[in-house]
Coordinates of C-alpha atoms in Angstrom, one line a residue:
M1 CA 4.4 11.4 -17.8
R2 CA 3.0 12.6 -14.5
Q3 CA 4.1 10.6 -11.5
L4 CA 2.3 10.4 -8.1
P5 CA 4.0 11.7 -5.0
H6 CA 5.6 9.2 -2.6
P7 CA 7.5 10.0 0.6
D8 CA 11.2 9.3 0.5
A9 CA 12.2 6.2 2.5
K10 CA 13.8 8.3 5.2
D11 CA 10.6 10.3 5.7
I12 CA 8.3 7.2 6.3
Q13 CA 7.0 7.5 9.9
L14 CA 6.2 4.5 12.0
T15 CA 3.0 6.1 13.4
E16 CA 1.6 6.7 9.9
V17 CA 2.4 3.1 8.8
L18 CA 0.7 1.7 11.8
R19 CA -2.3 4.1 11.4
V20 CA -3.0 3.1 7.8
L21 CA -2.4 -0.6 8.5
G22 CA -4.9 -0.4 11.4
D23 CA -7.7 -0.4 8.8
P24 CA -8.8 -4.0 7.8
V25 CA -9.2 -3.1 4.1
R26 CA -5.8 -1.5 3.8
L27 CA -4.3 -4.4 5.8
E28 CA -5.9 -6.9 3.4
L29 CA -4.5 -5.0 0.4
V30 CA -1.0 -5.2 1.9
V31 CA -1.4 -8.9 2.5
K32 CA -2.2 -9.3 -1.2
L33 CA 0.9 -7.4 -2.2
A34 CA 3.2 -9.1 0.4
D35 CA 4.4 -11.8 -2.1
G36 CA 6.2 -9.1 -4.1
S37 CA 3.6 -8.9 -6.8
E38 CA 2.5 -5.8 -8.5
L39 CA -1.3 -5.5 -9.0
S40 CA -3.4 -3.1 -10.9
C41 CA -5.7 -1.0 -8.6
S42 CA -8.7 -2.6 -10.3
S43 CA -7.6 -6.2 -9.7
A44 CA -6.3 -5.5 -6.1
G45 CA -9.7 -4.5 -5.0
D46 CA -11.7 -7.0 -7.2
D47 CA -12.8 -9.4 -4.4
L48 CA -13.5 -6.6 -1.9
D49 CA -17.1 -5.4 -1.8
I50 CA -16.1 -1.8 -1.7
H51 CA -17.0 1.1 -3.9
K52 CA -14.3 2.3 -6.3
S53 CA -14.0 5.7 -4.7
T54 CA -13.5 4.2 -1.3
L55 CA -10.8 1.9 -2.7
S56 CA -9.1 5.0 -4.2
H57 CA -9.1 6.6 -0.7
H58 CA -7.4 3.5 0.7
Y59 CA -4.8 3.4 -2.1
R60 CA -4.0 7.0 -1.5
A61 CA -3.6 6.5 2.3
L62 CA -1.2 3.6 1.7
R63 CA 0.8 5.6 -0.8
E64 CA 1.0 8.7 1.2
A65 CA 2.1 6.8 4.3
G66 CA 4.9 5.2 2.3
V67 CA 3.5 1.6 2.5
T68 CA 2.9 1.2 -1.2
R69 CA 4.2 2.5 -4.5
T70 CA 1.8 3.4 -7.2
R71 CA 3.1 3.4 -10.8
L72 CA 1.2 4.8 -13.7
N73 CA 1.1 2.4 -16.7
G74 CA -0.9 4.1 -19.4
R75 CA -4.4 4.3 -18.0
E76 CA -3.7 1.8 -15.2
R77 CA -2.3 2.4 -11.8
M78 CA -0.1 -0.4 -10.6
L79 CA 0.4 -1.1 -6.8
S80 CA 3.4 -2.7 -5.1
L81 CA 4.5 -2.9 -1.5
R82 CA 7.5 -0.9 -0.6
R83 CA 8.9 -3.9 1.2
D84 CA 12.6 -3.0 0.9
D85 CA 12.1 0.6 2.1
L86 CA 9.9 -0.5 5.0
D87 CA 12.3 -3.3 6.0
A88 CA 15.3 -1.0 5.9
R89 CA 13.5 1.7 8.0
F90 CA 11.7 -0.7 10.4
P91 CA 13.3 -4.2 10.4
G92 CA 10.8 -7.0 11.0
L93 CA 7.7 -4.7 11.1
I94 CA 6.0 -6.0 7.9
D95 CA 6.7 -9.6 8.8
S96 CA 5.3 -9.1 12.2
I97 CA 2.2 -7.4 10.9
L98 CA 1.6 -10.0 8.2
T99 CA 2.0 -12.8 10.8
A100 CA -0.4 -11.2 13.1
A101 CA -2.9 -10.6 10.3
H102 CA -2.8 -14.2 9.1
P103 CA -1.4 -16.5 11.7
T104 CA -0.6 -20.0 10.4

């Protein structure tokens, strides 16, 4: 089965992570994945009023920056946040971003 390319954890760059998370749509997708869940690409973008091809662009940007992992499951693509890799590489970054995105 063909797998999608993902950067190794050691190759994830802070500037790329911050660049992709600077987009409100991508940030909202990460917020949805922050609880550790794995969502299909179709369900992750369900409540966003965005064209499917635009969502695909956002999913690719997140994957290529090392923020998410995309797993092929038959005809579906499943998304998950690379929380462990990001926390190991940049401790506290994701928590800070999530807190700033949705302050309580």
